[in-house]
Coordinates of C-alpha atoms and ligand atoms in Angstrom, one line a residue:
X918 CA 118.1 -49.7 -105.7
X919 CA 115.8 -46.8 -106.6
X920 CA 114.9 -43.7 -104.7
X921 CA 111.4 -42.3 -104.7
X922 CA 111.3 -38.5 -104.7
X923 CA 108.2 -36.3 -104.1
X924 CA 108.4 -32.6 -104.0
X925 CA 107.6 -29.4 -106.0
X926 CA 108.3 -28.8 -109.7
X927 CA 108.3 -25.1 -110.3
X928 CA 108.9 -22.3 -112.7
X929 CA 111.0 -19.8 -110.7
X930 CA 111.8 -16.1 -111.2
X931 CA 115.1 -15.4 -109.4
X932 CA 116.8 -12.1 -108.6
X933 CA 120.4 -11.8 -107.2
X934 CA 122.4 -8.7 -106.5
X935 CA 124.0 -9.2 -110.0
X936 CA 121.4 -10.8 -112.2
X937 CA 117.8 -11.5 -112.7
X938 CA 116.3 -14.5 -114.6
X939 CA 112.6 -15.3 -115.1
X940 CA 110.8 -18.5 -115.9
X941 CA 113.5 -21.0 -114.8
X942 CA 113.1 -24.7 -114.1
X943 CA 113.0 -25.0 -110.3
X944 CA 111.3 -26.9 -107.4
X945 CA 112.6 -29.2 -104.7
X946 CA 111.8 -32.3 -106.7
X947 CA 113.5 -31.1 -109.9
X948 CA 116.8 -30.4 -108.2
X949 CA 116.6 -33.5 -105.9
X950 CA 115.8 -35.8 -108.8
X951 CA 118.5 -34.7 -111.2
X952 CA 121.0 -34.8 -108.3
X953 CA 120.0 -38.3 -107.1
X954 CA 120.0 -39.6 -110.6
X955 CA 123.8 -39.2 -110.7
X956 CA 123.9 -42.3 -108.4
X957 CA 120.6 -44.3 -108.8
X958 CA 117.4 -44.6 -110.7
X959 CA 114.7 -42.2 -109.5
X960 CA 110.9 -42.6 -109.2
X961 CA 109.5 -39.0 -109.4
X962 CA 106.2 -37.9 -107.9
X963 CA 105.0 -34.4 -108.7
X964 CA 102.6 -32.2 -110.6
X965 CA 102.9 -29.6 -113.4
X966 CA 100.4 -27.7 -115.6
X967 CA 100.0 -27.8 -119.3
X968 CA 102.2 -24.7 -119.6
X969 CA 105.3 -26.7 -118.4
X970 CA 107.9 -26.6 -121.1
X971 CA 108.5 -29.9 -122.9
X972 CA 112.3 -29.3 -122.7
X973 CA 112.2 -29.7 -118.9
X974 CA 110.3 -33.0 -119.2
X975 CA 112.9 -34.1 -121.7
X976 CA 115.7 -33.2 -119.3
X977 CA 114.2 -35.3 -116.6
X978 CA 113.4 -38.2 -119.0
X979 CA 117.0 -38.1 -120.3
X980 CA 118.3 -39.0 -116.8
X981 CA 117.4 -42.2 -114.9
X982 CA 114.2 -40.6 -113.8
X983 CA 110.9 -42.5 -114.1
X984 CA 108.0 -40.1 -114.8
X985 CA 105.0 -42.5 -114.3
X986 CA 104.3 -40.5 -111.1
X987 CA 104.4 -37.1 -112.8
X988 CA 100.9 -35.6 -113.2
X989 CA 100.5 -33.2 -116.1
X990 CA 97.1 -31.5 -115.6
X991 CA 95.1 -28.5 -117.1
X992 CA 96.2 -25.3 -115.5
X993 CA 99.4 -23.5 -114.6
X994 CA 102.6 -24.9 -113.0
X995 CA 103.5 -23.9 -109.5
X996 CA 105.5 -20.6 -109.6
X997 CA 107.9 -19.1 -107.0
X998 CA 109.9 -15.9 -107.1
X999 CA 112.7 -15.1 -104.7
X1000 CA 115.4 -12.4 -104.2
X1001 CA 118.8 -12.9 -102.6
X1002 CA 120.5 -10.2 -100.6
X1003 CA 124.2 -9.2 -100.9
X1004 CA 125.4 -12.1 -98.7
X1005 CA 123.8 -14.5 -101.2
X1006 CA 122.4 -16.4 -98.2
X1007 CA 119.5 -14.3 -96.9
X1008 CA 116.5 -14.7 -99.2
X1009 CA 113.2 -13.1 -99.5
X1010 CA 110.2 -14.9 -101.1
X1011 CA 108.6 -12.3 -103.5
X1012 CA 105.6 -14.3 -104.6
X1013 CA 104.1 -17.8 -104.6
X1014 CA 101.5 -19.0 -107.0
X1015 CA 100.3 -22.5 -106.0
X1016 CA 98.3 -23.0 -109.2
X1017 CA 98.0 -26.8 -109.9
X1018 CA 99.6 -27.5 -106.5
X1019 CA 96.4 -26.3 -104.8
X1020 CA 94.6 -29.6 -105.5
X1021 CA 97.7 -31.9 -105.7
X1022 CA 97.2 -35.4 -104.3
X1023 CA 100.5 -37.3 -104.7
X1024 CA 99.2 -40.7 -105.6
X1025 CA 101.8 -43.3 -106.2
X1026 CA 101.8 -45.7 -109.2
X1027 CA 101.7 -49.3 -108.0
X1028 CA 105.2 -49.8 -109.4
X1029 CA 106.6 -47.1 -107.0
X1030 CA 105.2 -48.5 -103.7
X1031 CA 108.1 -50.8 -102.8
X1032 CA 110.8 -48.2 -103.5
X1033 CA 113.4 -48.8 -100.7
X1034 CA 114.8 -45.3 -100.3
X1035 CA 112.3 -42.4 -100.0
X1036 CA 113.1 -38.7 -100.1
X1037 CA 110.2 -36.5 -99.1
X1038 CA 111.6 -33.3 -100.6
X1039 CA 110.3 -29.9 -99.5
X1040 CA 106.6 -29.8 -99.8
X1041 CA 103.6 -29.5 -97.4
X1042 CA 104.0 -32.0 -94.5
X1043 CA 100.4 -33.3 -95.1
X1044 CA 101.5 -34.3 -98.6
X1045 CA 104.6 -36.0 -97.2
X1046 CA 102.4 -38.0 -94.9
X1047 CA 100.1 -39.0 -97.8
X1048 CA 103.1 -40.4 -99.7
X1049 CA 104.3 -42.4 -96.7
X1050 CA 100.8 -43.8 -96.3
X1051 CA 101.2 -45.5 -99.7
X1052 CA 104.8 -46.8 -99.3
X1053 CA 105.3 -50.4 -98.3
X1054 CA 108.1 -51.2 -95.8
X1055 CA 110.7 -48.6 -97.0
X1056 CA 114.3 -49.2 -95.9
X1057 CA 115.1 -45.6 -95.2
X1058 CA 113.0 -42.4 -95.3
X1059 CA 114.4 -38.9 -95.4
X1060 CA 112.4 -35.7 -95.1
X1061 CA 113.4 -32.2 -96.0
X1062 CA 111.4 -29.1 -95.0
X1063 CA 111.4 -25.3 -94.9
X1064 CA 110.6 -22.4 -92.6
X1065 CA 107.1 -21.9 -94.1
X1066 CA 106.0 -25.4 -92.8
X1067 CA 107.5 -24.7 -89.4
X1068 CA 105.4 -21.5 -89.3
X1069 CA 102.1 -22.9 -90.7
X1070 CA 102.1 -26.7 -90.3
X1071 CA 104.3 -27.4 -87.2
X1072 CA 101.9 -30.1 -85.8
X1073 CA 101.9 -32.1 -89.0
X1074 CA 105.7 -31.7 -89.4
X1075 CA 106.2 -32.9 -85.8
X1076 CA 104.0 -36.0 -86.4
X1077 CA 106.0 -36.6 -89.6
X1078 CA 109.2 -36.8 -87.6
X1079 CA 108.1 -40.0 -85.8
X1080 CA 107.7 -41.6 -89.2
X1081 CA 111.1 -40.8 -90.8
X1082 CA 114.6 -42.0 -90.3
X1083 CA 116.3 -38.7 -91.1
X1084 CA 115.4 -35.0 -91.2
X1085 CA 117.3 -32.4 -93.3
X1086 CA 117.0 -28.7 -92.5
X1087 CA 119.1 -25.6 -92.3
X1088 CA 120.5 -23.9 -89.3
X1089 CA 117.9 -21.2 -89.1
X1090 CA 115.1 -23.7 -89.4
X1091 CA 116.6 -26.0 -86.7
X1092 CA 116.7 -23.0 -84.3
X1093 CA 113.2 -21.9 -85.3
X1094 CA 111.7 -25.4 -84.9
X1095 CA 113.3 -26.2 -81.5
X1096 CA 113.8 -22.8 -80.0
X1097 CA 117.4 -23.8 -79.2
X1098 CA 120.2 -21.5 -80.1
X1099 CA 122.8 -24.1 -80.0
X1100 CA 122.7 -26.3 -83.1
X1101 CA 124.0 -29.3 -81.1
X1102 CA 121.0 -29.0 -78.7
X1103 CA 118.7 -28.4 -81.7
X1104 CA 119.9 -31.6 -83.4
X1105 CA 119.4 -33.6 -80.3
X1106 CA 116.0 -32.1 -79.7
X1107 CA 114.9 -33.1 -83.2
X1108 CA 116.2 -36.6 -82.7
X1109 CA 114.2 -36.9 -79.5
X1110 CA 111.0 -36.4 -81.7
X1111 CA 111.8 -39.5 -83.8
X1112 CA 114.5 -39.4 -86.6
X1113 CA 117.6 -41.4 -85.8
X1114 CA 119.6 -39.1 -88.0
X1115 CA 119.5 -35.3 -88.5
X1116 CA 121.5 -33.2 -91.0
X1117 CA 121.7 -29.5 -90.2
X1118 CA 123.0 -27.5 -93.2
X1119 CA 125.0 -24.3 -92.6
X1120 CA 125.3 -22.9 -96.2
X1121 CA 128.9 -22.0 -97.0
X1122 CA 129.9 -23.3 -93.5
X1123 CA 129.1 -27.0 -94.3
X1124 CA 126.8 -29.4 -92.5
X1125 CA 126.4 -31.2 -89.2
X1126 CA 125.3 -34.8 -89.1
X1127 CA 123.8 -36.3 -85.9
X1128 CA 123.5 -40.1 -85.4
X1129 CA 122.9 -42.2 -82.4
X1130 CA 125.8 -41.3 -80.3
X1131 CA 127.7 -40.3 -83.5
X1132 CA 128.5 -36.9 -84.8
X1133 CA 130.1 -35.8 -88.1
X1134 CA 130.9 -32.3 -89.5
X1135 CA 131.3 -31.8 -93.2
X1136 CA 132.9 -28.7 -94.7
X1137 CA 131.4 -26.9 -97.7
X1138 CA 133.5 -26.8 -100.9
X1139 CA 135.2 -23.4 -100.9
X1140 CA 133.8 -21.7 -104.0
X1141 CA 135.1 -18.4 -105.2
X1142 CA 132.0 -17.6 -107.2
X1143 CA 128.4 -18.4 -106.5
X1144 CA 125.8 -17.3 -109.0
X1145 CA 122.5 -18.6 -107.6
X1146 CA 122.0 -20.5 -104.3
X1147 CA 118.5 -21.7 -105.2
X1148 CA 118.1 -25.4 -104.9
X1149 CA 121.3 -26.0 -103.0
X1150 CA 119.4 -27.7 -100.2
X1151 CA 117.4 -29.9 -102.6
X1152 CA 120.5 -30.9 -104.6
X1153 CA 122.2 -31.8 -101.3
X1154 CA 119.2 -34.0 -100.2
X1155 CA 118.9 -35.6 -103.6
X1156 CA 122.6 -36.5 -103.8
X1157 CA 122.5 -37.9 -100.3
X1158 CA 119.5 -40.1 -101.0
X1159 CA 120.8 -41.2 -104.5
X1160 CA 124.1 -42.2 -102.9
X1161 CA 122.3 -44.3 -100.3
X1162 CA 120.3 -46.1 -103.0
X1163 CA 123.4 -46.9 -105.0
X1164 CA 124.2 -50.2 -103.1
X1165 CA 121.8 -52.7 -101.7
X1166 CA 123.3 -52.4 -98.2
X1167 CA 122.1 -51.2 -94.8
X1168 CA 122.3 -47.5 -94.1
X1169 CA 125.1 -47.1 -91.5
X1170 CA 126.5 -43.9 -90.1
X1171 CA 129.7 -44.5 -92.2
X1172 CA 127.6 -44.6 -95.3
X1173 CA 125.7 -41.5 -94.2
X1174 CA 128.9 -39.6 -93.7
X1175 CA 129.9 -40.3 -97.3
X1176 CA 126.3 -39.5 -98.5
X1177 CA 126.5 -36.1 -96.8
X1178 CA 129.8 -35.3 -98.5
X1179 CA 128.4 -36.3 -102.0
X1180 CA 125.4 -34.2 -101.3
X1181 CA 127.6 -31.2 -100.5
X1182 CA 129.7 -31.8 -103.6
X1183 CA 126.6 -31.8 -105.9
X1184 CA 125.2 -28.7 -104.1
X1185 CA 128.6 -26.9 -104.7
X1186 CA 128.2 -27.4 -108.4
X1187 CA 124.6 -26.5 -108.5
X1188 CA 125.2 -22.9 -107.1
X1189 CA 127.7 -22.1 -109.9
X1190 CA 124.8 -21.3 -112.3
X1191 CA 121.1 -20.4 -112.3
X1192 CA 118.4 -23.1 -112.2
X1193 CA 119.8 -26.6 -113.1
X1194 CA 122.2 -25.2 -115.8
X1195 CA 125.3 -26.4 -114.0
X1196 CA 123.9 -29.3 -112.1
X1197 CA 122.8 -31.0 -115.4
X1198 CA 126.3 -30.8 -116.9
X1199 CA 128.3 -32.3 -114.0
X1200 CA 130.0 -35.6 -114.7
X1201 CA 131.2 -38.5 -112.6
X1202 CA 134.8 -37.4 -112.8
X1203 CA 134.0 -33.9 -111.5
X1204 CA 132.0 -35.3 -108.6
X1205 CA 134.9 -37.6 -107.6
X1206 CA 137.4 -34.7 -107.9
X1207 CA 135.5 -32.5 -105.4
X1208 CA 134.9 -35.5 -103.1
X1209 CA 138.6 -36.1 -103.0
X1210 CA 139.3 -32.4 -102.5
X1211 CA 136.9 -32.3 -99.5
X1212 CA 138.6 -35.4 -98.0
X1213 CA 142.0 -33.8 -98.3
X1214 CA 140.8 -30.5 -96.8
X1215 CA 139.3 -32.0 -93.7
X1216 CA 142.1 -34.3 -92.7
X1217 CA 144.4 -33.5 -89.8
X1218 CA 147.0 -35.4 -87.8
X1219 CA 145.9 -37.6 -84.9
X1220 CA 146.8 -36.4 -81.4
X1221 CA 150.1 -37.9 -80.0
Ligands
AMP511 P1 116.0 -24.3 -101.8 O1 116.8 -23.2 -102.4 O2 116.7 -25.6 -101.6 O3 115.3 -23.8 -100.5 O4 114.8 -24.6 -102.8 C1 114.4 -23.7 -103.8 C2 113.2 -24.3 -104.5 O5 112.1 -24.5 -103.7 C3 112.7 -23.3 -105.6 O6 113.1 -23.8 -106.9 C4 111.2 -23.2 -105.4 O7 110.5 -23.4 -106.6 C5 110.9 -24.2 -104.3 N1 109.9 -23.7 -103.4 C6 109.7 -22.5 -102.9 N2 108.7 -22.4 -102.0 C7 108.2 -23.7 -102.0 C8 107.1 -24.3 -101.2 N3 106.3 -23.6 -100.4 N4 106.8 -25.6 -101.4 C9 107.6 -26.3 -102.3 N5 108.6 -25.8 -103.0 C10 108.9 -24.5 -102.8

C-alpha cells in the first residue's frame, strides 16, 4: 500500500553547541517521506520555491516517492532556523520565513485521493484539514503537530483530533495541550478528544503508545553521539506510517507496537548527522540490526 504525506519542505539553518550548518534540506515532509519510503511507496504533497536545489528533488525522486503532489512555484522556499542548547534537546527557533508557504493550498492530484495510509506531518492544522477533506475513505490517518500550533491554532487542532486515528506529539507538547503533568493522564485526555491511538515521544527516553485499553513503552536506541536532533520526530512518524503501509492488513495494536519501534530505529539513525545525510544512507540490514537490538534490550523475565 502507499502512504500519503503532507508537510513542510524547507531549507534549514541549524546551530548546535559544536557546529553550525546553513541551507540544509529540512522540513517535516522531507524527513517523513524519506523515512517512510524505506518500507512503502510515498505520495508526497508539499510546496517549494524555484530556489529549491535540484539535488534535493533528485534525492526524493530516487526513492519510492511520487512527486505529482509537489508544487514548484515562483518565489522562495520555506526557511527555518534553529539552535540547540547543550542538552541537545532544548531548542530555540531563531527565525521562520514562510515564503511560498504563505499561500500554500495542498491540493491532491486525483491519483492520491484513495491512498490508504495518511500522515499529516507537522504543518498548520487548517492545511491538515484541507488534505483530509480531499481523501476518500482512508484506512488509517496519523497526525503530527508542534508547540506552535498548540499556541496559535488550538481550536483547529482540537477539531482535527476527531478526524484522525492517531496523534503523535512530544512530552512537552502533550503537557502543554492538555494541562496535565502526568503523561499517562495526558495521553488519555487526548484519546478522549478522538484518536484511538496516541504516541508521546520522550526524546532520548523513548516513546509511550496508548491504545484502547492497551499501553506500550518503547526505549530509544542508546546512542553515544548525536550530531543534530532536527527531524527526529518527523523521521519517527514517517517510519511508523511507512511500516503500517507495508502490508495490506488491518492496523492492530500489535502492528503499531512494531511500527513505533521501526520509527524509533529510523530516528536514531537520523540524528547521527545533519539534515538527511545519515537517514538517506541507512540500509535494510542496519534497520533490522537496531530493531533486533531494541528487542533484546527491552526483554526481561516473566514474574514467577
Ligand atoms: P522536528 O525536529 O521533528 O521538530 O522537525 C524539524 C523540521 O520542522 C525542520 O526541518 C523545519 O524545517 C520544520 N519546521 C519548523 N517549523 C515549522 C513550521 N512552523 N511548520 C512546518 N514545519 C516546520
